[in-house]
């Protein structure tokens, strides 16, 4: 097809003098967000100023949906390790009841706080980016002593005496302290004698279940079940509460999902008509676990477009090496009218953009349902929030009913200030490029995320023989392909002249998006401090794309300076914007055809050859440069603190927002509220806001 092409914008630019850009100290813009450092990471705060403008009913919906997210949180922990819930409760009890009382650097209390914060940030004891296990700095003996103090102080440890406590601690010791036990959360390059499942620490499949065992086994609930062996036979443990009439029996996580459903039902009482209908269907799905009920909910959710919205359920499949099992997610948000413009422009032109995709016409949608596209602010997030969301993931629903795409404004603001902008400046090759980064990086990132979510995931159609289920064919490479494809859609369309309506500098913003994509690819190395391989899907897709662009001559690696014992400064630079766009289109078309035809061997070859291995010497340089300018390797976010205001009958009359809650305190509060029914959770939340020191007392009341 004939693609729109801006010759002037895409022509090769003359290169400025090769003077390296100076190293940049942390940006002042980071200061309102930064709370504290956590090793090489940082804890930052996101804000939600728009909550005060919501109606009373909208605030009630936001409150009860947040409680629903908290109620399912321990499911997420349980999905990421066989002992993670036990470790979580142990660490919380020790933190509240067993500390020594002094927290100077190197003390047990300091080491405990550091480990618990990191455990909360990663939803367990594996890094979510690298998948590698981390262990505490305190010793087993120190933990035992603290646990004994906690037991004597009345911590709800669930053991009857000191002997039982020591036996319990002994059983948890390998999971806690041995980095060689279940070392990789999701293993996509298993060691000899193991496979993708047996080498993974997550609990998507029962212990001992192998890929070979699953050959020929037909899962009825691929998204919301755990496959285990019972008496040598494979059994699906479906995640469900069971129906009130008993026709559908209770399943795995029945207690947690029952609390989730209770909060959803409370939210439905104040929700607008279409949202209420969707929430009722979601409760039904949690009762039955039936995939058809999940489809019915997603269709109803797509029809509703409320101010306050949520993504609750078993959704993303990144943790499962096979790409089937959904991880618990609870993201509660409200619309941010300030940032809606870019989303609206892309959504309104979705059919035009689809028509101009570089892949064969047979895989283009002939009738694109206009996406629901909006900018939002998060008020609650389990697990750590993304910068953008496009749902539902089910291909057959996307093709028929469309999708919802959102840009998460308050998350992007914090990420830009803390990490993305200072990295773009530090890894600019010249002072001129650094100046452009200061001017355009934040906008370029918003445009990339908008295209990635609104068009990227929602674009294209697959061969009918796949029945809309690409993961069945592409297996462990499905998510890698999809994330790379969505980024490439953004890179392909960013020079479109229609974006001039968003900014007169749209061509400069497009060029910045290309440069920043390379900076992100280079600085991804900073997140893998050990080894020489990428395991995470987004990073594999990104690395594969950059290597493809280099092979095509559109991008090159340049080292400036160095010599006489001084390290050089490596940059990945665009040789020619027009040539890069052509290469982007070539890879995008290739990936779409692979997806549409279910070509497993095609994507396996691309990822294995271009997406996994990197030069550890280059990584070491990147790590040193990032640390020198004090940019955190990862940014851990504290959500806004929602505080209900109730009347004499305990009814929620208002919801206030505070931004003074600590990271550990926030997660401890969630641990308490998530295990309580609606009325009790609301009452306790009011008390904790009034008297934060009552947290230990409320935790102590939890069932043992």
XYZ file of C-alpha atoms in Angstrom:
704
model
C 0.000 0.000 0.000
C 1.028 3.629 -0.320
C 2.061 4.877 3.113
C 1.998 8.515 4.152
C 5.552 9.750 4.200
C 6.956 13.121 5.180
C 10.088 13.386 3.096
C 11.388 16.450 4.861
C 10.893 14.994 8.312
C 12.356 11.632 7.421
C 15.389 12.811 5.483
C 18.773 12.193 7.064
C 19.755 15.070 9.295
C 23.282 16.462 9.162
C 25.163 15.294 12.254
C 26.389 17.915 14.749
C 29.860 17.909 16.198
C 30.608 14.765 18.218
C 30.980 16.461 21.578
C 29.600 14.177 24.283
C 26.686 15.550 26.277
C 27.706 16.298 29.852
C 26.594 14.037 32.665
C 23.432 15.376 34.251
C 22.596 15.489 37.974
C 19.141 14.381 39.097
C 16.478 16.686 37.715
C 14.780 19.068 40.127
C 11.474 17.874 38.701
C 12.015 14.594 40.554
C 11.904 16.208 43.984
C 8.091 16.386 44.466
C 7.902 12.652 43.690
C 10.961 11.222 45.454
C 10.262 9.817 48.927
C 13.369 7.749 49.656
C 16.036 5.576 48.105
C 15.773 1.789 48.210
C 19.259 0.613 47.299
C 19.704 1.467 43.624
C 15.942 1.942 43.272
C 13.742 4.783 44.495
C 10.359 5.061 46.153
C 8.243 7.803 44.625
C 4.757 9.159 45.162
C 2.006 9.572 42.591
C -0.742 12.145 43.033
C -4.484 12.181 42.403
C -5.714 15.780 42.540
C -8.884 15.074 40.556
C -10.561 12.876 43.171
C -12.067 15.938 44.850
C -14.035 16.706 41.658
C -15.739 13.297 41.552
C -19.371 12.973 42.561
C -20.340 11.222 45.789
C -21.382 8.106 43.896
C -18.149 8.089 41.901
C -16.140 8.341 45.115
C -18.085 5.436 46.599
C -17.374 3.368 43.503
C -13.672 4.251 43.700
C -13.546 3.287 47.368
C -15.244 -0.091 47.052
C -13.344 -0.991 43.888
C -10.109 -0.215 45.736
C -11.145 -2.574 48.516
C -11.847 -5.227 45.865
C -8.301 -4.796 44.544
C -6.883 -5.168 48.075
C -9.012 -8.268 48.729
C -7.373 -10.102 45.839
C -3.837 -8.963 46.539
C -2.643 -12.107 48.315
C -3.727 -14.102 45.264
C -1.071 -12.209 43.299
C 1.551 -13.087 45.901
C 0.509 -16.740 45.912
C 0.798 -16.907 42.129
C 4.437 -15.823 42.311
C 5.782 -18.443 44.685
C 4.752 -21.364 46.851
C 5.832 -19.672 50.077
C 5.317 -15.976 49.268
C 2.097 -15.503 51.266
C 3.659 -17.193 54.302
C 6.801 -15.063 53.951
C 4.685 -11.937 53.547
C 2.742 -12.586 56.745
C 5.901 -13.500 58.627
C 7.712 -10.328 57.572
C 4.685 -8.165 58.375
C 4.323 -9.712 61.831
C 8.004 -9.278 62.594
C 7.932 -5.688 61.329
C 4.959 -4.784 63.508
C 5.789 -6.796 66.622
C 9.391 -8.021 66.555
C 11.731 -5.165 65.742
C 14.530 -4.212 68.102
C 13.649 -0.520 68.216
C 16.660 1.082 66.566
C 17.092 1.469 62.815
C 20.623 2.743 62.211
C 22.288 1.502 58.983
C 23.303 -2.143 59.296
C 20.864 -2.909 62.110
C 18.351 -5.717 61.912
C 15.483 -3.228 61.787
C 17.040 -1.413 58.818
C 17.690 -4.664 56.952
C 14.150 -5.870 57.681
C 12.597 -2.629 56.397
C 14.695 -2.794 53.250
C 13.709 -6.399 52.541
C 10.003 -5.876 53.270
C 9.876 -2.787 51.042
C 11.539 -4.673 48.203
C 9.261 -7.681 48.781
C 6.191 -5.427 48.484
C 7.609 -3.661 45.430
C 8.175 -6.943 43.569
C 5.072 -8.793 44.899
C 7.357 -11.448 46.309
C 11.037 -12.351 46.437
C 11.804 -12.339 42.706
C 12.627 -9.200 40.750
C 9.766 -8.585 38.333
C 12.095 -7.343 35.595
C 14.934 -9.852 35.688
C 12.952 -12.667 37.319
C 15.951 -13.294 39.595
C 15.480 -14.172 43.259
C 16.737 -11.834 45.976
C 17.440 -12.728 49.615
C 17.466 -10.669 52.813
C 20.589 -9.133 54.334
C 19.628 -10.283 57.836
C 20.529 -13.800 58.977
C 18.276 -16.758 59.840
C 19.332 -16.361 63.481
C 18.339 -12.689 63.511
C 14.988 -13.545 61.954
C 14.355 -16.302 64.498
C 15.067 -13.965 67.399
C 12.758 -11.307 65.953
C 10.038 -13.878 65.282
C 10.199 -15.037 68.909
C 9.807 -11.423 70.034
C 6.823 -11.047 67.714
C 5.203 -14.245 68.995
C 5.531 -13.092 72.627
C 4.041 -9.710 71.652
C 0.927 -11.389 70.242
C 1.630 -11.370 66.509
C -0.875 -13.459 64.517
C 1.711 -15.964 63.293
C -0.609 -18.945 63.294
C 1.631 -21.141 65.474
C 0.903 -22.272 69.031
C 4.332 -22.092 70.646
C 8.059 -21.478 70.158
C 8.744 -25.025 68.976
C 6.088 -24.769 66.276
C 7.456 -21.367 65.266
C 10.990 -22.731 64.848
C 9.700 -25.652 62.799
C 7.784 -23.243 60.554
C 10.817 -20.981 60.130
C 12.932 -23.987 59.219
C 10.518 -24.916 56.467
C 10.618 -21.379 55.044
C 14.389 -21.035 55.285
C 15.258 -22.288 51.746
C 12.666 -20.016 50.139
C 13.843 -17.048 52.160
C 17.615 -17.395 52.300
C 18.834 -19.720 49.536
C 19.180 -17.867 46.217
C 19.685 -21.214 44.488
C 16.236 -22.519 45.447
C 13.702 -21.567 42.760
C 16.107 -18.913 41.440
C 14.039 -17.736 38.453
C 10.437 -16.531 38.586
C 9.763 -17.458 34.965
C 12.446 -19.443 33.192
C 12.490 -19.070 29.422
C 15.973 -20.556 29.132
C 15.821 -23.507 31.532
C 18.974 -25.335 32.636
C 19.699 -28.887 31.443
C 17.248 -31.438 32.784
C 14.451 -28.901 33.318
C 11.872 -27.210 31.125
C 10.015 -23.883 31.079
C 7.651 -24.984 33.837
C 9.793 -27.053 36.170
C 12.514 -24.363 36.208
C 10.044 -21.556 37.057
C 9.300 -20.508 40.633
C 5.788 -19.236 39.946
C 2.776 -21.394 40.803
C 0.927 -21.371 37.482
C 1.401 -25.151 37.432
C 1.704 -27.594 40.300
C 5.053 -28.835 41.496
C 6.392 -31.466 39.130
C 4.096 -30.602 36.226
C 6.200 -30.484 33.049
C 5.640 -29.415 29.469
C 5.651 -33.054 28.464
C 2.835 -33.765 30.939
C 0.700 -31.115 29.228
C 1.031 -32.591 25.750
C -2.479 -33.462 24.634
C -4.067 -32.067 27.820
C -6.969 -29.758 26.997
C -7.448 -26.960 29.531
C -11.012 -25.732 29.953
C -9.910 -22.675 31.932
C -6.516 -21.691 30.524
C -6.601 -18.161 31.992
C -7.903 -18.790 35.502
C -6.678 -22.149 36.729
C -3.673 -23.974 38.094
C -2.867 -27.352 36.559
C -1.674 -29.838 39.184
C -1.100 -33.563 39.503
C -3.508 -35.527 41.708
C -2.761 -39.234 41.995
C -0.665 -38.968 38.853
C -3.408 -37.313 36.793
C -3.588 -33.697 35.656
C -6.372 -31.647 37.246
C -7.375 -28.020 36.706
C -7.895 -26.112 39.940
C -10.191 -23.327 38.756
C -10.114 -19.932 40.470
C -13.735 -19.393 41.612
C -15.999 -18.925 44.603
C -18.651 -21.392 43.477
C -22.301 -20.460 42.929
C -24.717 -19.830 45.811
C -26.871 -22.797 44.759
C -23.883 -25.134 44.927
C -24.126 -26.252 41.315
C -20.653 -24.903 40.660
C -18.355 -25.992 43.512
C -15.867 -23.783 45.288
C -12.429 -23.642 43.748
C -8.960 -22.291 44.380
C -8.928 -18.797 45.988
C -12.628 -19.102 46.896
C -12.219 -17.171 50.166
C -10.279 -14.306 48.585
C -12.598 -14.041 45.590
C -15.659 -14.063 47.859
C -14.321 -10.930 49.556
C -13.525 -9.409 46.166
C -17.077 -10.054 44.993
C -18.547 -8.541 48.155
C -16.691 -5.285 47.469
C -17.674 -5.345 43.785
C -21.312 -5.720 44.777
C -20.990 -2.699 47.076
C -19.441 -0.696 44.235
C -22.286 -1.731 41.903
C -24.830 -0.069 44.224
C -23.428 3.376 43.367
C -22.278 2.697 39.800
C -23.985 4.014 36.643
C -26.223 1.558 34.825
C -23.769 0.148 32.276
C -20.950 -0.162 34.800
C -23.273 -1.872 37.265
C -24.193 -4.432 34.594
C -20.505 -5.114 33.981
C -19.730 -5.527 37.696
C -22.603 -7.962 38.108
C -21.139 -10.051 35.268
C -17.704 -9.911 36.862
C -19.116 -11.273 40.120
C -20.792 -14.028 38.118
C -17.466 -14.888 36.479
C -15.745 -15.147 39.853
C -18.528 -17.524 40.934
C -18.297 -19.878 37.964
C -14.798 -19.308 36.568
C -16.352 -19.981 33.168
C -14.438 -18.383 30.241
C -17.791 -17.528 28.618
C -18.672 -15.449 31.679
C -15.308 -13.695 31.378
C -16.134 -12.855 27.759
C -19.579 -11.569 28.799
C -17.985 -9.327 31.413
C -15.405 -7.939 28.971
C -18.076 -7.130 26.394
C -20.153 -5.351 29.046
C -17.041 -3.549 30.314
C -16.301 -2.286 26.800
C -19.804 -0.840 26.533
C -19.401 1.106 29.764
C -17.274 4.247 29.887
C -17.619 5.572 33.439
C -15.500 8.263 35.021
C -14.221 5.783 37.615
C -13.157 2.469 36.106
C -11.246 -0.673 37.027
C -9.305 -3.636 35.697
C -9.897 -6.440 38.172
C -9.260 -10.119 37.603
C -6.786 -12.592 36.145
C -5.511 -10.584 33.213
C -1.871 -10.397 32.109
C -0.068 -13.639 31.253
C 3.597 -12.570 31.370
C 4.474 -14.684 34.420
C 3.398 -17.963 32.804
C 6.157 -19.244 30.523
C 3.437 -20.669 28.245
C 1.591 -17.337 28.172
C -1.758 -18.802 29.297
C -2.293 -18.177 33.012
C -3.555 -14.764 34.066
C -2.035 -12.982 37.057
C -4.259 -11.183 39.570
C -4.540 -7.487 38.819
C -6.445 -4.646 40.454
C -6.049 -1.202 38.868
C -8.563 1.464 39.981
C -8.627 4.776 38.168
C -10.560 7.877 37.135
C -10.507 9.886 33.917
C -7.937 12.681 33.540
C -9.479 15.226 31.172
C -6.200 17.196 30.898
C -4.386 14.525 28.910
C -7.214 13.162 26.787
C -6.422 14.974 23.543
C -3.726 12.667 22.144
C -5.801 9.585 22.953
C -8.881 11.025 21.280
C -7.057 11.978 18.069
C -5.576 8.502 17.674
C -8.861 6.759 18.497
C -10.870 8.893 16.084
C -8.494 8.022 13.245
C -8.088 4.358 14.172
C -9.486 3.067 10.871
C -7.242 5.385 8.837
C -4.193 4.273 10.788
C -5.188 0.617 10.378
C -5.519 1.091 6.619
C -1.980 2.482 6.479
C -0.309 -0.360 8.372
C 2.668 -1.834 6.448
C 1.514 -5.454 6.636
C -0.528 -7.341 3.985
C -4.123 -6.204 3.497
C -5.476 -9.637 4.394
C -4.418 -9.036 8.009
C -5.878 -5.516 8.279
C -9.200 -4.960 9.973
C -11.826 -3.849 7.515
C -14.076 -2.376 10.172
C -12.318 -1.071 13.246
C -14.570 -0.488 16.241
C -13.447 2.908 17.533
C -11.434 2.252 20.684
C -12.450 3.755 23.987
C -9.327 5.821 24.561
C -8.687 8.043 27.532
C -6.092 9.312 29.947
C -6.499 8.246 33.556
C -5.020 8.658 37.007
C -4.550 5.615 39.202
C -5.713 5.581 42.799
C -4.960 1.920 43.530
C -2.680 -0.556 41.811
C -1.888 -4.232 42.303
C 0.782 -5.046 41.140
C 3.018 -2.087 40.182
C 1.212 0.088 37.657
C 2.026 0.348 33.940
C 2.255 3.560 31.906
C -0.505 2.398 29.586
C -3.173 -0.268 29.339
C -5.049 -1.854 26.444
C -7.696 -4.442 27.263
C -9.220 -6.926 26.885
C -6.389 -9.195 25.777
C -8.712 -11.681 24.094
C -8.161 -11.350 20.334
C -11.661 -12.525 19.349
C -13.260 -9.804 21.479
C -10.886 -7.119 20.185
C -11.725 -7.921 16.586
C -15.479 -7.866 17.141
C -16.080 -5.379 19.960
C -12.958 -3.225 20.106
C -10.871 -2.353 23.135
C -10.218 0.218 25.813
C -6.899 2.007 25.775
C -5.634 4.262 28.516
C -2.608 6.399 29.222
C -1.829 6.483 32.952
C -1.036 10.153 33.491
C 0.095 10.259 37.112
C 2.331 7.220 36.686
C 3.933 8.702 33.580
C 4.518 12.025 35.335
C 6.415 10.354 38.154
C 8.348 8.050 35.808
C 9.315 10.940 33.533
C 10.600 13.081 36.378
C 12.399 10.300 38.230
C 13.853 8.280 35.406
C 12.927 8.748 31.772
C 13.904 12.409 31.312
C 17.235 12.275 33.173
C 18.172 9.098 31.281
C 17.290 10.696 27.951
C 19.555 13.618 28.827
C 22.442 11.513 30.138
C 22.427 9.192 27.113
C 22.064 11.951 24.528
C 25.147 11.943 22.365
C 25.556 15.708 22.062
C 24.531 18.822 24.001
C 22.150 19.601 21.136
C 20.430 16.239 21.531
C 20.261 16.758 25.298
C 18.495 20.079 24.749
C 15.986 18.378 22.444
C 15.398 15.735 25.094
C 14.563 18.377 27.665
C 12.066 19.893 25.254
C 10.412 16.845 23.702
C 11.032 13.612 25.664
C 8.003 13.806 27.952
C 5.610 14.453 25.046
C 7.269 11.832 22.844
C 6.775 9.229 25.572
C 3.091 10.067 25.900
C 2.645 9.715 22.149
C 4.451 6.373 22.065
C 2.357 4.964 24.906
C -0.841 6.289 23.313
C -0.100 4.648 19.956
C 1.148 1.466 21.666
C -2.090 1.055 23.618
C -4.774 2.555 21.358
C -3.552 1.129 18.056
C -0.715 -1.284 18.761
C -2.439 -4.005 20.730
C -5.801 -3.366 19.088
C -4.593 -3.554 15.486
C -4.603 -6.306 12.901
C -6.582 -9.490 12.522
C -5.394 -13.076 12.585
C -6.161 -16.092 10.450
C -9.540 -17.599 11.439
C -7.869 -20.981 11.951
C -6.204 -19.569 15.091
C -9.641 -18.941 16.633
C -8.328 -15.707 18.143
C -5.910 -17.571 20.436
C -2.389 -16.703 19.337
C -0.769 -17.843 22.587
C -1.736 -21.431 21.777
C 0.525 -21.264 18.723
C 3.232 -18.757 19.670
C 3.555 -20.117 23.227
C 6.347 -18.560 25.279
C 7.076 -15.960 22.579
C 3.534 -14.585 22.245
C 3.931 -11.734 24.757
C 7.371 -10.788 23.445
C 6.030 -10.490 19.914
C 2.985 -8.499 20.992
C 4.911 -5.903 23.001
C 7.437 -5.387 20.198
C 4.630 -5.146 17.625
C 2.766 -2.501 19.637
C 5.916 -0.348 19.963
C 6.573 -0.661 16.244
C 3.043 0.528 15.462
C 3.857 3.710 17.386
C 7.196 4.161 15.608
C 5.546 3.562 12.224
C 2.779 6.148 12.642
C 4.499 8.855 14.655
C 5.444 10.935 11.589
C 1.837 11.002 10.339
C 0.880 14.590 9.381
C -2.441 14.300 11.255
C -0.456 14.688 14.478
C 0.167 18.319 13.574
C -3.182 18.969 15.250
C -1.546 17.988 18.528
C 1.601 20.084 18.190
C 3.287 22.275 15.575
C 6.499 20.485 16.598
C 5.111 17.053 15.732
C 8.038 16.162 13.455
C 10.594 17.037 16.147
C 8.579 15.007 18.666
C 8.565 12.063 16.247
C 12.344 12.243 15.863
C 12.672 12.378 19.648
C 10.530 9.248 19.941
C 13.002 7.421 17.694
C 15.996 8.621 19.720
C 14.322 7.838 23.042
C 13.408 4.353 21.856
C 17.112 3.691 21.392
C 17.952 5.223 24.774
C 15.385 2.969 26.412
C 16.855 -0.058 24.675
C 20.348 0.848 25.861
C 19.334 1.654 29.433
C 17.304 -1.542 29.743
C 20.729 -3.101 30.325
C 20.835 -1.293 33.655
C 17.951 -3.436 34.909
C 19.847 -6.701 34.434
C 22.916 -6.224 36.669
C 23.943 -9.889 36.462
C 24.267 -12.284 33.544
C 24.070 -11.539 29.839
C 20.459 -12.331 28.882
C 17.068 -10.663 28.918
C 14.190 -12.701 30.349
C 11.376 -10.116 30.524
C 9.072 -9.958 27.470
C 9.101 -6.182 26.917
C 12.895 -6.086 27.111
C 13.323 -9.048 24.775
C 11.046 -7.425 22.217
C 12.861 -4.113 22.510
C 16.313 -5.683 22.165
C 15.160 -7.729 19.170
C 13.903 -4.563 17.476
C 17.083 -2.558 18.066
C 19.270 -5.373 16.743
C 17.058 -5.646 13.654
C 17.389 -1.892 13.053
C 21.163 -2.141 13.409
C 21.321 -5.002 10.920
C 19.391 -2.862 8.445
C 21.848 0.003 8.850
C 19.242 2.385 10.266
C 20.878 2.507 13.705
C 24.505 2.238 14.726
C 26.485 1.992 17.937
C 28.994 4.800 18.443
C 31.599 5.210 21.197
C 32.843 8.718 21.917
C 35.868 9.627 24.044
C 37.743 7.038 26.020
C 41.408 6.159 25.883
C 44.206 6.674 28.397
C 42.317 4.689 30.997
C 39.108 6.666 30.592
C 35.920 4.822 29.584
C 34.160 5.824 26.405
C 30.514 6.861 26.145
C 28.419 4.499 24.060
C 25.389 5.771 22.149
C 22.880 4.147 19.833
C 22.123 6.705 17.151
C 19.712 7.053 14.252
C 21.683 7.049 11.018
C 18.741 8.111 8.897
C 15.159 8.687 10.075
C 13.701 7.646 6.741
C 15.756 4.465 6.664
C 14.779 3.698 10.242
C 11.092 4.076 9.463
C 11.415 1.712 6.499
C 13.125 -0.857 8.738
C 10.432 -0.350 11.381
C 7.784 -1.102 8.753
C 9.621 -4.193 7.560
C 9.872 -5.722 11.040
C 6.316 -4.681 11.921
C 4.967 -6.435 8.837
C 7.035 -9.517 9.600
C 5.737 -9.700 13.185
C 2.120 -9.218 12.131
C 2.336 -12.055 9.613
C 3.937 -14.291 12.250
C 1.155 -13.438 14.697
C -1.621 -13.829 12.139
C -0.413 -17.241 10.999
C 0.725 -18.592 14.368
C 4.278 -19.074 13.064
C 6.048 -20.340 16.193
C 9.322 -21.113 14.458
C 9.406 -17.650 12.877
C 9.149 -15.762 16.178
C 11.373 -18.242 18.019
C 14.168 -17.622 15.518
C 13.827 -13.825 15.727
C 13.815 -13.702 19.516
C 16.571 -16.273 19.994
C 18.882 -14.595 17.498
C 18.164 -10.926 18.284
C 16.261 -10.520 21.540
C 18.040 -12.332 24.338
C 21.796 -11.929 24.622
C 23.681 -8.688 25.189
C 27.265 -7.576 25.795
C 27.891 -7.544 29.564
C 30.734 -5.037 29.128
C 28.286 -2.587 27.572
C 25.876 -3.312 30.420
C 28.567 -2.510 32.978
C 29.213 0.838 31.273
C 25.504 1.655 31.280
C 25.144 0.709 34.948
C 28.097 2.934 35.900
C 26.710 5.908 33.987
C 23.230 5.524 35.435
C 24.553 5.316 38.978
C 26.873 8.262 38.436
C 23.911 10.546 37.767
C 21.862 8.904 40.555
C 19.002 7.786 38.338
C 17.208 4.866 40.026
C 17.268 1.493 38.309
C 13.582 1.131 39.118
C 10.919 3.442 40.526
C 8.566 1.994 43.151
C 5.342 3.954 43.541
C 3.230 4.898 46.536
C -0.404 5.235 45.504
C -2.616 8.071 46.734
C -4.052 7.355 50.195
C -7.833 7.108 49.942
C -9.619 7.844 53.222
C -13.385 7.293 53.498
C -15.624 9.736 55.346
C -18.649 7.985 56.849
C -21.907 8.967 58.500
C -23.282 7.630 61.764
C -24.461 4.457 60.044
C -21.056 3.756 58.512
C -22.123 4.758 54.995
C -19.450 6.347 52.818
C -20.357 9.998 52.293
C -17.067 11.212 50.849
C -13.534 10.074 50.037
C -10.549 12.256 50.801
C -7.090 11.884 49.309
C -3.909 12.181 51.320
C -0.313 11.983 50.155
C 1.517 11.428 53.433
C 1.425 7.636 53.762
C 4.664 5.668 53.763
C 5.310 2.796 51.379
C 5.403 0.017 53.970
C 2.505 1.547 55.907
C 0.400 1.578 52.754
C 0.982 -2.093 52.081
C 0.372 -3.047 55.693
C -2.944 -1.209 55.549
C -3.844 -3.109 52.374
C -2.995 -6.384 54.092
C -5.486 -5.537 56.833
C -8.284 -4.105 54.694
C -7.991 -6.876 52.102
C -8.941 -9.538 54.641
C -12.075 -7.792 55.936
C -15.684 -7.599 54.677
C -16.886 -4.251 53.223
C -18.393 -2.557 56.284
C -15.574 -3.644 58.583
C -12.895 -2.631 56.051
C -14.396 0.840 55.783
C -14.612 1.229 59.568
C -11.005 0.153 60.032
C -9.817 2.451 57.232
C -11.378 5.433 59.019
C -9.681 4.441 62.265
C -6.274 3.952 60.636
C -6.456 7.410 59.055
C -7.307 8.974 62.407
C -4.809 6.942 64.462
C -2.105 5.340 62.283
C -0.505 3.804 65.372
C -3.545 1.495 65.648
C -2.291 -0.481 62.635
C -0.567 -3.126 64.767
C -3.708 -3.607 66.827
C -5.891 -4.067 63.748
C -3.365 -6.453 62.215
C -3.340 -8.444 65.439
C -7.096 -9.009 65.117
C -6.764 -10.755 61.749
C -7.577 -14.487 61.700
C -4.542 -16.679 62.376
